[in-house]
mmCIF file of C-alpha atoms and ligand atoms in Angstrom:
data_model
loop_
_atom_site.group_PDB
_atom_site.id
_atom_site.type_symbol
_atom_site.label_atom_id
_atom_site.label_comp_id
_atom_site.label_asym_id
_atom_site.label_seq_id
_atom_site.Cartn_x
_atom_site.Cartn_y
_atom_site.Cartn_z
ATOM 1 C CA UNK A 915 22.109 210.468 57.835
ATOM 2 C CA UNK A 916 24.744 213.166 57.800
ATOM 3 C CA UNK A 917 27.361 211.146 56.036
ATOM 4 C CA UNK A 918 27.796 208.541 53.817
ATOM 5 C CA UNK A 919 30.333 206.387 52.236
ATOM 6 C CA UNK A 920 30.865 204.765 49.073
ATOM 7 C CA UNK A 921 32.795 202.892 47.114
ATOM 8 C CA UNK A 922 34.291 205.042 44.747
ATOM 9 C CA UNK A 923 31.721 205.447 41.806
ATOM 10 C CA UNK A 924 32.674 205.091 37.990
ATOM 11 C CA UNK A 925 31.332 207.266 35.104
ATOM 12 C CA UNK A 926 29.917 205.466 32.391
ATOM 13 C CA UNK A 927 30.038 207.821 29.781
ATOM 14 C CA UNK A 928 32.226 210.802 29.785
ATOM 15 C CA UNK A 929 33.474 213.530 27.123
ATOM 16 C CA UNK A 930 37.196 214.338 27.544
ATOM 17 C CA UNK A 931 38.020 215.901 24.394
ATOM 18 C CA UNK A 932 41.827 216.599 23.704
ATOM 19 C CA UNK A 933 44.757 219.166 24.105
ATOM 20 C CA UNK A 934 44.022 221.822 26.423
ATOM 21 C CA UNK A 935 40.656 221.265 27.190
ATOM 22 C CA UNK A 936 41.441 217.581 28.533
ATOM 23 C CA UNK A 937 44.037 219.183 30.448
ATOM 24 C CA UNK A 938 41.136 221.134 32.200
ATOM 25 C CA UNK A 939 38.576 218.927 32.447
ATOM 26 C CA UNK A 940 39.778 215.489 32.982
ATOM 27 C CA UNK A 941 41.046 216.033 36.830
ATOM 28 C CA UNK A 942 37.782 217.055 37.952
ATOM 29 C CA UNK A 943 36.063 213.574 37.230
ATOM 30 C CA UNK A 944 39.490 211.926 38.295
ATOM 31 C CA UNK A 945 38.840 213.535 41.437
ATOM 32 C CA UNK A 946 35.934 211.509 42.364
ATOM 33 C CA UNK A 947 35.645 208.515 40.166
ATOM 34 C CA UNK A 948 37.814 205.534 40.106
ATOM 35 C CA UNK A 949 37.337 205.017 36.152
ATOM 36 C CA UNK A 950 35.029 205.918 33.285
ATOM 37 C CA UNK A 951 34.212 205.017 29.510
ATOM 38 C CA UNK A 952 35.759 207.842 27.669
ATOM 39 C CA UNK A 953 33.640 208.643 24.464
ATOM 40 C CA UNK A 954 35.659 208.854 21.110
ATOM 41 C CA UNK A 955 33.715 211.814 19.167
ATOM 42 C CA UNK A 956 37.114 213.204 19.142
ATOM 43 C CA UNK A 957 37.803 215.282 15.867
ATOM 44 C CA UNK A 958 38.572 212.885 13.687
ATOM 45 C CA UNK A 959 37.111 209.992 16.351
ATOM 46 C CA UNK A 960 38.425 207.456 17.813
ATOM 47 C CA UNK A 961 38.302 204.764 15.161
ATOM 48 C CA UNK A 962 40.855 201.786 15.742
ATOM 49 C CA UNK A 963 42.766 200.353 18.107
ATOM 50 C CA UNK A 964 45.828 202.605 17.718
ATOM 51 C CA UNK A 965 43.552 205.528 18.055
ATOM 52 C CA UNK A 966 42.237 204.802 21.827
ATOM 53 C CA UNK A 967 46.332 203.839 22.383
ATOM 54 C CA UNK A 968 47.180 206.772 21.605
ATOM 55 C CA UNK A 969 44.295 208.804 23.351
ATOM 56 C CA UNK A 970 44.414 206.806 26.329
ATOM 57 C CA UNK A 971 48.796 208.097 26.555
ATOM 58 C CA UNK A 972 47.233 211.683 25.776
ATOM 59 C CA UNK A 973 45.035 211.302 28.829
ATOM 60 C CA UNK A 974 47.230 209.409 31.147
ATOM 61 C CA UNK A 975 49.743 211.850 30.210
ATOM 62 C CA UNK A 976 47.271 214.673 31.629
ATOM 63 C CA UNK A 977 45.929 212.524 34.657
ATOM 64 C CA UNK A 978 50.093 213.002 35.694
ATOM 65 C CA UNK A 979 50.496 216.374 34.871
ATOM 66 C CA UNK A 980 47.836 216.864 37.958
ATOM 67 C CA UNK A 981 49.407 214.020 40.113
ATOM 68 C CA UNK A 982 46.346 211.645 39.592
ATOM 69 C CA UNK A 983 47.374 208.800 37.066
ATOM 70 C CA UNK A 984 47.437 206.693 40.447
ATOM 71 C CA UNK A 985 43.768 207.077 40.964
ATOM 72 C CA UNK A 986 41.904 207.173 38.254
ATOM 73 C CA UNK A 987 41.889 204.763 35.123
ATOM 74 C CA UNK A 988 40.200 205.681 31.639
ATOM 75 C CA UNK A 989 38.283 203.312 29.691
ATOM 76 C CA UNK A 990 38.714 203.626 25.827
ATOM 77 C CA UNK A 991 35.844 203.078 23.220
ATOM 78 C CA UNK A 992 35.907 202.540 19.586
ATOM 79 C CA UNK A 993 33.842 205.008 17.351
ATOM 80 C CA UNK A 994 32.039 202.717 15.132
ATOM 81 C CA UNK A 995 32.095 203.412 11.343
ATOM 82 C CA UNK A 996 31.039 201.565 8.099
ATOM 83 C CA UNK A 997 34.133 200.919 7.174
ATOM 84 C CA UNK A 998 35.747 199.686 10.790
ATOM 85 C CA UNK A 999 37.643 196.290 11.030
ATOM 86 C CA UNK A 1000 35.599 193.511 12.959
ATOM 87 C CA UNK A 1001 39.661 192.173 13.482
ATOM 88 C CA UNK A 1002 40.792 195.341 14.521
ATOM 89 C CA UNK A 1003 37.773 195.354 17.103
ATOM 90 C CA UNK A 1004 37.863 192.296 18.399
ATOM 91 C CA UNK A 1005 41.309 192.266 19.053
ATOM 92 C CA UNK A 1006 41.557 195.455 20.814
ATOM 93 C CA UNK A 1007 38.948 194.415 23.120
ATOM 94 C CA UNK A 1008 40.681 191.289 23.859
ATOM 95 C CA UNK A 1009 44.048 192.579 24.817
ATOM 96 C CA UNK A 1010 42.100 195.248 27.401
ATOM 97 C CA UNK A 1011 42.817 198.461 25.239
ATOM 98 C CA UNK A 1012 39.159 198.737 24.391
ATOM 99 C CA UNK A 1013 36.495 198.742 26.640
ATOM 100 C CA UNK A 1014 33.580 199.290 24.421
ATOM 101 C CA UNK A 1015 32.291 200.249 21.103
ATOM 102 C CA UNK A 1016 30.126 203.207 20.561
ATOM 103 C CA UNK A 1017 27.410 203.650 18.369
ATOM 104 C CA UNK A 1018 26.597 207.019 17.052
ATOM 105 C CA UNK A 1019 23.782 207.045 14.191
ATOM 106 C CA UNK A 1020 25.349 209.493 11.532
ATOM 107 C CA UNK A 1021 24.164 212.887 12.824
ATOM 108 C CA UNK A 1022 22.730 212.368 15.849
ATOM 109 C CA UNK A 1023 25.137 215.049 18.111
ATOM 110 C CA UNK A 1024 28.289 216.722 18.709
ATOM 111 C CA UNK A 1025 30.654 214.626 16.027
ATOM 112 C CA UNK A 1026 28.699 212.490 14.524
ATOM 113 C CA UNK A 1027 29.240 212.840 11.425
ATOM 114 C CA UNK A 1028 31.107 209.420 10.926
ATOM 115 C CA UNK A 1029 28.563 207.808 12.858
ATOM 116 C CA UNK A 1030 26.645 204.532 10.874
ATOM 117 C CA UNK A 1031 23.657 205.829 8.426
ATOM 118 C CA UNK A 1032 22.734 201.928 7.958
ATOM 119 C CA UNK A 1033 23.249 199.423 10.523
ATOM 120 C CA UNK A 1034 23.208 196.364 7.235
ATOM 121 C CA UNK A 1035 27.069 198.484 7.033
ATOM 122 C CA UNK A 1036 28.349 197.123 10.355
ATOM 123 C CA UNK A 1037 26.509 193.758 10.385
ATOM 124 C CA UNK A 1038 29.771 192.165 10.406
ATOM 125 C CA UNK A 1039 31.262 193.868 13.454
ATOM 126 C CA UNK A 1040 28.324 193.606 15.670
ATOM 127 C CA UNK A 1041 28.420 190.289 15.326
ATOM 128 C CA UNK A 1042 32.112 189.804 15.810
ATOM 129 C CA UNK A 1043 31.630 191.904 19.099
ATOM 130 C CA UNK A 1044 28.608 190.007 20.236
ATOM 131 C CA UNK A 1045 30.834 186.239 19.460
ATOM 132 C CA UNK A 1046 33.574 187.958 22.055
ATOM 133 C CA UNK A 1047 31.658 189.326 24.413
ATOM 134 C CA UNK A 1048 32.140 193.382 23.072
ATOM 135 C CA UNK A 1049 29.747 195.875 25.009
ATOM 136 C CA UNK A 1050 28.153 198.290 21.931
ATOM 137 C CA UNK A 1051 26.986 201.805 23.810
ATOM 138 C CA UNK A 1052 24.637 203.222 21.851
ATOM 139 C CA UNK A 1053 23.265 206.904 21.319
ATOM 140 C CA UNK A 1054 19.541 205.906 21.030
ATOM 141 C CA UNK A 1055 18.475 208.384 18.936
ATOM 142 C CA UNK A 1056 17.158 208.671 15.549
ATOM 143 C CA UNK A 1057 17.921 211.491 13.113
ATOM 144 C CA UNK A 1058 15.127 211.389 10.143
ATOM 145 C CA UNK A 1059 14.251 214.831 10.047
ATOM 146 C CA UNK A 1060 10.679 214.050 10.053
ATOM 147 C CA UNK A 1061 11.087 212.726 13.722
ATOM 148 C CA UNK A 1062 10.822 215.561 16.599
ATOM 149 C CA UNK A 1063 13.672 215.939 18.298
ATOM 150 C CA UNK A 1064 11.681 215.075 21.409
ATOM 151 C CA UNK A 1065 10.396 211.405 20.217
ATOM 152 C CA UNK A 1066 13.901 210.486 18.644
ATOM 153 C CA UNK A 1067 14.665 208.206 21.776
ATOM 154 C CA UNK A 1068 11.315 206.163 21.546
ATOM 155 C CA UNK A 1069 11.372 205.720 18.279
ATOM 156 C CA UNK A 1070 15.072 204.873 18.282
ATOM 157 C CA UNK A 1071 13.921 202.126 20.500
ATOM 158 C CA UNK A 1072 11.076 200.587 18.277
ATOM 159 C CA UNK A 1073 13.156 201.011 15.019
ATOM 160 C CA UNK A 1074 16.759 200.720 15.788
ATOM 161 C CA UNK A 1075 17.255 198.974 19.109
ATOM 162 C CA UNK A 1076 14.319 196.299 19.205
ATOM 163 C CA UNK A 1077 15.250 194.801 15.456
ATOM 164 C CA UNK A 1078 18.827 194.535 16.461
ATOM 165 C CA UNK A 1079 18.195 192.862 19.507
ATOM 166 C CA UNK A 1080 16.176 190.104 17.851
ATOM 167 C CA UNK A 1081 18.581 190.074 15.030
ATOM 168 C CA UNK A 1082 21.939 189.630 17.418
ATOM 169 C CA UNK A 1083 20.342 188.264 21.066
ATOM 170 C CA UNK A 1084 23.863 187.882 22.126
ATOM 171 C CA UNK A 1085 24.825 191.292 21.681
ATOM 172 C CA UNK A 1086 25.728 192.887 25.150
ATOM 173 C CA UNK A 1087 24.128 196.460 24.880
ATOM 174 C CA UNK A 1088 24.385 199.801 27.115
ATOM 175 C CA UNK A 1089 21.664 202.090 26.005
ATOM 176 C CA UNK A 1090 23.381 205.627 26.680
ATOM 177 C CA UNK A 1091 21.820 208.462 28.695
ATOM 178 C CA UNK A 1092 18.312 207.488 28.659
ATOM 179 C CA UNK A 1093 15.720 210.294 28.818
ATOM 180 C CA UNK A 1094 12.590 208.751 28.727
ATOM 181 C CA UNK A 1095 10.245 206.371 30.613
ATOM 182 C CA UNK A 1096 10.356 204.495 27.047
ATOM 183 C CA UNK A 1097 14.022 204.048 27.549
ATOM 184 C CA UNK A 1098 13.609 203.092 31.102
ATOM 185 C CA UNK A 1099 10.577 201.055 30.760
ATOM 186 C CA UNK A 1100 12.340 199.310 27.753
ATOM 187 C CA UNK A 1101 15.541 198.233 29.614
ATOM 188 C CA UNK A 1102 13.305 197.454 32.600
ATOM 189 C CA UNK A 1103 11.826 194.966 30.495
ATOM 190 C CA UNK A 1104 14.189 193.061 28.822
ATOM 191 C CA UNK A 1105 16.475 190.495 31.099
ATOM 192 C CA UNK A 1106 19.433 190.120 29.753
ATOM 193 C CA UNK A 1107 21.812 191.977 27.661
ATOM 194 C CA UNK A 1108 20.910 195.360 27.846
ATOM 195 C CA UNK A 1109 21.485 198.072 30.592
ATOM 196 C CA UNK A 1110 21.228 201.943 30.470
ATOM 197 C CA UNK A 1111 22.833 205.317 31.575
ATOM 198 C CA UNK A 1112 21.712 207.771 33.277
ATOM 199 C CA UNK A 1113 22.926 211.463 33.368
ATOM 200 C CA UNK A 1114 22.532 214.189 36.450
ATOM 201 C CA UNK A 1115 20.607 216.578 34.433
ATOM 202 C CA UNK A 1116 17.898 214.304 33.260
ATOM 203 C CA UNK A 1117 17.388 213.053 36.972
ATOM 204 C CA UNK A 1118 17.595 216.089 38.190
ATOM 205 C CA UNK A 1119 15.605 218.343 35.939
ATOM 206 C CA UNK A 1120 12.779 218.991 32.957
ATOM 207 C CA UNK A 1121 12.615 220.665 29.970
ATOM 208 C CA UNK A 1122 10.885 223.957 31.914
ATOM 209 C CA UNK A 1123 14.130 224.090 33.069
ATOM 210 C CA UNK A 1124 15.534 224.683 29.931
ATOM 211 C CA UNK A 1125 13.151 226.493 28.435
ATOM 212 C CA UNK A 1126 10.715 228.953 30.576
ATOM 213 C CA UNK A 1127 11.572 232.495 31.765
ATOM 214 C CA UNK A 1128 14.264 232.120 28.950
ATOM 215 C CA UNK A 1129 16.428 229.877 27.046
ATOM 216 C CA UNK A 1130 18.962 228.158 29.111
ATOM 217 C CA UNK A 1131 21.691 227.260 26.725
ATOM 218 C CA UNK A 1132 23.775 225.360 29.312
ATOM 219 C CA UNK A 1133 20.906 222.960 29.781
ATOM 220 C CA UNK A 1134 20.903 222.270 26.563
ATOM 221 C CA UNK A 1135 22.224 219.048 25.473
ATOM 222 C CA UNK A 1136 20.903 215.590 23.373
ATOM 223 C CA UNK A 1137 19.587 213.782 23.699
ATOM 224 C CA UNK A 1138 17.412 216.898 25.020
ATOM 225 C CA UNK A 1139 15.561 217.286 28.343
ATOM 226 C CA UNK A 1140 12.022 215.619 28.331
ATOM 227 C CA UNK A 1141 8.676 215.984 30.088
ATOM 228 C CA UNK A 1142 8.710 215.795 33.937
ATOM 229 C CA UNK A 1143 6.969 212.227 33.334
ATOM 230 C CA UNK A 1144 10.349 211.219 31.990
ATOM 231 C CA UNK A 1145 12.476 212.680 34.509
ATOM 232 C CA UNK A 1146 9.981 210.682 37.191
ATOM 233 C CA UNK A 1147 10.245 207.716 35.925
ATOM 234 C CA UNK A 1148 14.220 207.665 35.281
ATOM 235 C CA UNK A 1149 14.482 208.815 39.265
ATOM 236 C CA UNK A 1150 12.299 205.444 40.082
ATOM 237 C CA UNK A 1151 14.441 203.502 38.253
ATOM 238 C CA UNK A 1152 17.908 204.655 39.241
ATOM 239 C CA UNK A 1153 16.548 204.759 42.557
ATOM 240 C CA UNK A 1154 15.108 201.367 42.889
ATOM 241 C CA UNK A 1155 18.922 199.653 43.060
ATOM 242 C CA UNK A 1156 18.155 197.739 39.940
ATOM 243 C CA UNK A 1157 21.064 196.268 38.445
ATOM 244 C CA UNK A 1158 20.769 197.529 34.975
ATOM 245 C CA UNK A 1159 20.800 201.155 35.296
ATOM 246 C CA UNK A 1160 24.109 202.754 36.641
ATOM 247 C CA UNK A 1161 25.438 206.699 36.208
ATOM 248 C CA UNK A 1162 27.170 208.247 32.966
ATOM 249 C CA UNK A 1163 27.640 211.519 33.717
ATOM 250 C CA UNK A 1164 27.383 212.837 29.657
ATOM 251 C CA UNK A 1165 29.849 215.218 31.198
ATOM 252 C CA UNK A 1166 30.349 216.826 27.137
ATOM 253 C CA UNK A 1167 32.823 220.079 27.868
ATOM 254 C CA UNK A 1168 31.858 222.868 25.456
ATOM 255 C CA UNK A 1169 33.689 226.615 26.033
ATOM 256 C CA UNK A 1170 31.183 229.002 27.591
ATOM 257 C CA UNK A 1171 31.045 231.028 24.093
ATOM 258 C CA UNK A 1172 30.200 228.414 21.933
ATOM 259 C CA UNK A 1173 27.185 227.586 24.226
ATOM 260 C CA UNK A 1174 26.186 231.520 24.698
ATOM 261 C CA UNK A 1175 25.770 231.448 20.642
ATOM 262 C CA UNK A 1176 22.640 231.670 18.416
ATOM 263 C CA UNK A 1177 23.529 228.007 17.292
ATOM 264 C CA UNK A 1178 25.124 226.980 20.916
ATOM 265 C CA UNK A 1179 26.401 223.447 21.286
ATOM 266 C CA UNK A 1180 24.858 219.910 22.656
ATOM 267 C CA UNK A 1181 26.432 219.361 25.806
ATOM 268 C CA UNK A 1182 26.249 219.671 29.815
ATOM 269 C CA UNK A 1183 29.495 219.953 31.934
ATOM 270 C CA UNK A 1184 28.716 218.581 35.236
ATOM 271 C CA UNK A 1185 31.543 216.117 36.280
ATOM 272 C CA UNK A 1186 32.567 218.395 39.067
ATOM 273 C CA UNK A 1187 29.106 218.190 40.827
ATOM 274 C CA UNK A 1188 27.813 214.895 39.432
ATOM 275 C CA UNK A 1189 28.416 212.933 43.142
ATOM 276 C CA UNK A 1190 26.934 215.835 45.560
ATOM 277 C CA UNK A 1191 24.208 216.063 43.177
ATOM 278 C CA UNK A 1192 23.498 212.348 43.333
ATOM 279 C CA UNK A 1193 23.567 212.090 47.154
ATOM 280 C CA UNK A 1194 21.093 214.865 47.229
ATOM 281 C CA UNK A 1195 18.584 213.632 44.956
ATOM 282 C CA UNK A 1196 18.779 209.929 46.749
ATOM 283 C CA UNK A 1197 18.212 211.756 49.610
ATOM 284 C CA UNK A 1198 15.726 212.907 48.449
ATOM 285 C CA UNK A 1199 14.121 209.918 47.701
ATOM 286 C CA UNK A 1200 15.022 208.491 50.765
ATOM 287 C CA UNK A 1201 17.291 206.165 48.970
ATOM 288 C CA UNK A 1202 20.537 206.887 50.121
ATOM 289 C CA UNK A 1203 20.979 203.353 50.593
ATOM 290 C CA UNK A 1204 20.909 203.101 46.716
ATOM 291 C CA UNK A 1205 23.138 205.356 45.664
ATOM 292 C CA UNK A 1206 26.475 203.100 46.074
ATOM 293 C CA UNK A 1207 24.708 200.225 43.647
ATOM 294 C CA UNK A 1208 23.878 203.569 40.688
ATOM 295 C CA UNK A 1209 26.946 204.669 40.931
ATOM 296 C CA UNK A 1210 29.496 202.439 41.955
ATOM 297 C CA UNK A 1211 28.345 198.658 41.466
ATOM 298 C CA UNK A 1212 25.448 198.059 38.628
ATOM 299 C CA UNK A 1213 28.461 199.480 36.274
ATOM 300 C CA UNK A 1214 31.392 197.261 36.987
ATOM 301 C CA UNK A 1215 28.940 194.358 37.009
ATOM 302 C CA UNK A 1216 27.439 194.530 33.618
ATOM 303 C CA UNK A 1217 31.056 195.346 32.351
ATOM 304 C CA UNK A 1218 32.146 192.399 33.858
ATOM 305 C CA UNK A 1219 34.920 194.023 35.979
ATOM 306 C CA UNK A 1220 35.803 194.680 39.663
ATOM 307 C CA UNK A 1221 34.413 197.287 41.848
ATOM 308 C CA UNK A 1222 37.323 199.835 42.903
ATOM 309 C CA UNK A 1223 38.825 199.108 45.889
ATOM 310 C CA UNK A 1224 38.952 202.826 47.705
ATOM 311 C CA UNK A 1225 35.736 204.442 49.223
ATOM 312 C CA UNK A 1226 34.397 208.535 48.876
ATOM 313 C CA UNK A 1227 32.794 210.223 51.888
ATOM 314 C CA UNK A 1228 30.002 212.509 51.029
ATOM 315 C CA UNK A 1229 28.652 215.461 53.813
ATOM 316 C CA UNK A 1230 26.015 216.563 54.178
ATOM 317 C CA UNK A 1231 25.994 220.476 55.885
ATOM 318 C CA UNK A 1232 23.121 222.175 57.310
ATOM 319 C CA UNK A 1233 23.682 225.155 55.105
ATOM 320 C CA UNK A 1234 23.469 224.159 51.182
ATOM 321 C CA UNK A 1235 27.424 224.654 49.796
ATOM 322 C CA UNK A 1236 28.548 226.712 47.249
ATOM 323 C CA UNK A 1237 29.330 225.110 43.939
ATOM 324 C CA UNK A 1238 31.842 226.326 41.521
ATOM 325 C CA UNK A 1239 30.585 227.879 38.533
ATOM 326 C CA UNK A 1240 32.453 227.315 36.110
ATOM 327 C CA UNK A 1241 36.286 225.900 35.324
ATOM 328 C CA UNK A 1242 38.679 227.889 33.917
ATOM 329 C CA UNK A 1243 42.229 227.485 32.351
ATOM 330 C CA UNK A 1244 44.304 230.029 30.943
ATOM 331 C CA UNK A 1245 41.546 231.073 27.586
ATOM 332 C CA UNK A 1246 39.422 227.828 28.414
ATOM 333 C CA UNK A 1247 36.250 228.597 30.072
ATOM 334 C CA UNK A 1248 33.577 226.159 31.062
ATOM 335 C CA UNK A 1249 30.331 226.654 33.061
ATOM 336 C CA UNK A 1250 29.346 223.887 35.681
ATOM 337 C CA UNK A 1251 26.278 222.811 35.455
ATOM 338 C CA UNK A 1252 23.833 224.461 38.049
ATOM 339 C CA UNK A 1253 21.088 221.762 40.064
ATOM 340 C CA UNK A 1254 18.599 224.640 39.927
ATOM 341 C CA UNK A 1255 17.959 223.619 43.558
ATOM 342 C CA UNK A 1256 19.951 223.460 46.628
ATOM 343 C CA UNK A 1257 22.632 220.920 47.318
ATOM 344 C CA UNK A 1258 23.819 220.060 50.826
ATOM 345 C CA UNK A 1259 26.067 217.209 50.473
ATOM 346 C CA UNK A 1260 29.424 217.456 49.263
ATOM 347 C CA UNK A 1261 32.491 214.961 48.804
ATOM 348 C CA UNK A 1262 34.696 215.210 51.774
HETATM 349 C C1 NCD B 1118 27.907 215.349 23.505
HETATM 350 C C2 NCD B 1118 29.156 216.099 23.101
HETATM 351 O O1 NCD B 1118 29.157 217.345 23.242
HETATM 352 O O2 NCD B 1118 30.140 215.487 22.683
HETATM 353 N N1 NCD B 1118 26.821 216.264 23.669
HETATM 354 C C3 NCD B 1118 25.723 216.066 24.419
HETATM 355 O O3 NCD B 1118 24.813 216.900 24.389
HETATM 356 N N2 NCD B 1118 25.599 215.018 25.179
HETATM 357 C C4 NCD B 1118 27.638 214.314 22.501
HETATM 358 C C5 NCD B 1118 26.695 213.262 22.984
HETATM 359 O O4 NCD B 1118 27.026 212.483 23.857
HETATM 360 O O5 NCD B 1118 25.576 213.204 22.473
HETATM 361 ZN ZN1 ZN B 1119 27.810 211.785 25.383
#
């Protein structure tokens, strides 16, 4: 198959930022996705409903300023806190403003310093969102310093996620950016309530990749590339068309110099080749026929909303294609992430 199309895909978990660095960034997922779940570590985050108003004008406002506020829609999160209003919650979620709330445990990654230290603190609001139907995203990571950084995910899981799952059964739950065959063997077994993410740089890579022949600071990002076990076993699932595991792209924008740094940022920029990169690792698999339920149906499903109406052609050429390197705007510099393998497809 030389071409294939889609309807257009969604990204279910995307960093925008603000000011300038929206302006750059936010037209090149715009460009091929019909929405996605904007993230709120804004500095200060996105904490009530007048916040994500007022983010979501900032963004609209820069969708127009590149003639695209037709095509592409933002969904708005709530940060969560210990001290945010159940009211103020449930209310924005009921009038549309809201999408989601997101749950950062203090500490975890870029911005997270507001995040929740004890989940007893926001008790109240989880069960408020889980009465009206709320989605809670969750970074599933913990941040006890004893814990490696490479075993934060599982136990996240067995410590975090699996007593407040028992506690609140009703909860609706997106487990972000899973890394690990414990994530994906986790939401594989649980039937209700709980689906996951899935970024292009944990499908597509290791953490060799990151890490041999010389540190690779733009592959650097948390929760951090795993074991090629991991990366296996995330493919099989994303792959396999099941309905709970659908694309966030973790698309996190950081300027080229604060990644080059000897204490470089959290955060891979891939929106601009998130869909070619997809269509060549499904081809891979020689599950091309999958890739439209990943990325474009498993999401609007568990959200509850309609698929997008308009379609995206992807090509493949004989000859791989040339992918931009990075994005740049006036001082604002930001390096694409790189496959580290050929990629033949391309949206058309
Ligand atoms: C994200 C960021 O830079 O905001 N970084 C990252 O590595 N993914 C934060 C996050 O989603 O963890
Ligand atoms: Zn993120």
């Amino acid at each position: 198959m030389n071409e294939i199309t889609i309807v257009r895909p969604d990204d279910w978990h995307v960093h925008f930022r603000d000011g300038e660095m929206m302006r750059t960034v936010v037209a090149e997922t715009a460009r091929h996705f019909g929405r996605a779940i904007v993230m709120p570590n804004l500095v200060p985050p996105v904490v009530t409903r007048a916040d994500a108003n007022a983010y979501q004008r900032r963004i609209e406002a820069a969708l127009a300023e590149h003639g695209m506020q037709d095509q592409f829609k933002p969904l708005m999160t709530l940060y969560l806190t210990e001290q945010t209003d159940p009211n103020d919650v449930v209310a924005a979620a009921q009038s549309g403003d809201v999408q989601a709330v997101k749950l950062y445990p203090a500490g975890a990654t870029t911005n997270s310093a507001s995040g929740v230290s004890n989940i007893d603190n926001v008790m109240p609001v989880l069960e408020a969102m889980a009465d009206n139907n709320v989605v809670l995203c969750v970074h599933g990571e913990v941040t006890n310093p004893d814990i490696d950084i490479f075993d934060r995910e599982a136990r996240f899981i067995e410590d975090v996620l699996q007593p407040l799952r028992k506690r609140l059964p009703s909860l609706r739950i997106v487990m972000e950016h899973i890394t690990t065959k414990h994530g994906a063997d986790y939401v594989s077994s649980e039937d209700s309530n709980l689906a996951a993410t899935i970024t292009p740089q944990h499908l597509l890579l290791n953490r060799n990749h990151m890490l041999v022949g010389g540190v690779r600071p733009h592959y650097y990002c948390l929760p951090i590339l795993k074991r090629e076990e991991h990366r296996k076993a995330l493919v099989d699932v994303a792959c396999s068309g099941d309905r709970r595991f659908f694309l966030g792209t973790d698309s996190a924008p950081h300027e080229k110099h604060t990644k080059e740094n000897s204490c470089g940022c959290a955060g891979v920029f891939n929106s601009t080749v998130t869909m070619a990169c997809m269509a060549q690792l499904f081809e891979q698999q020689h599950a091309l026929d999958m890739l439209e339920a990943f990325c474009s149906k498993n999401g609007p499903a568990y959200y509850g909303l309609p698929i997008n109406e308009t379609t995206i052609t992807l090509r493949r050429s004989e000859k791989p294609v040339t992918l931009p390197e990075h994005v740049i705007n006036g001082d604002i510099n930001v390096t694409v992430f790189d496959p580290a393998q050929d990629i033949n497809w391309r949206v058309v």
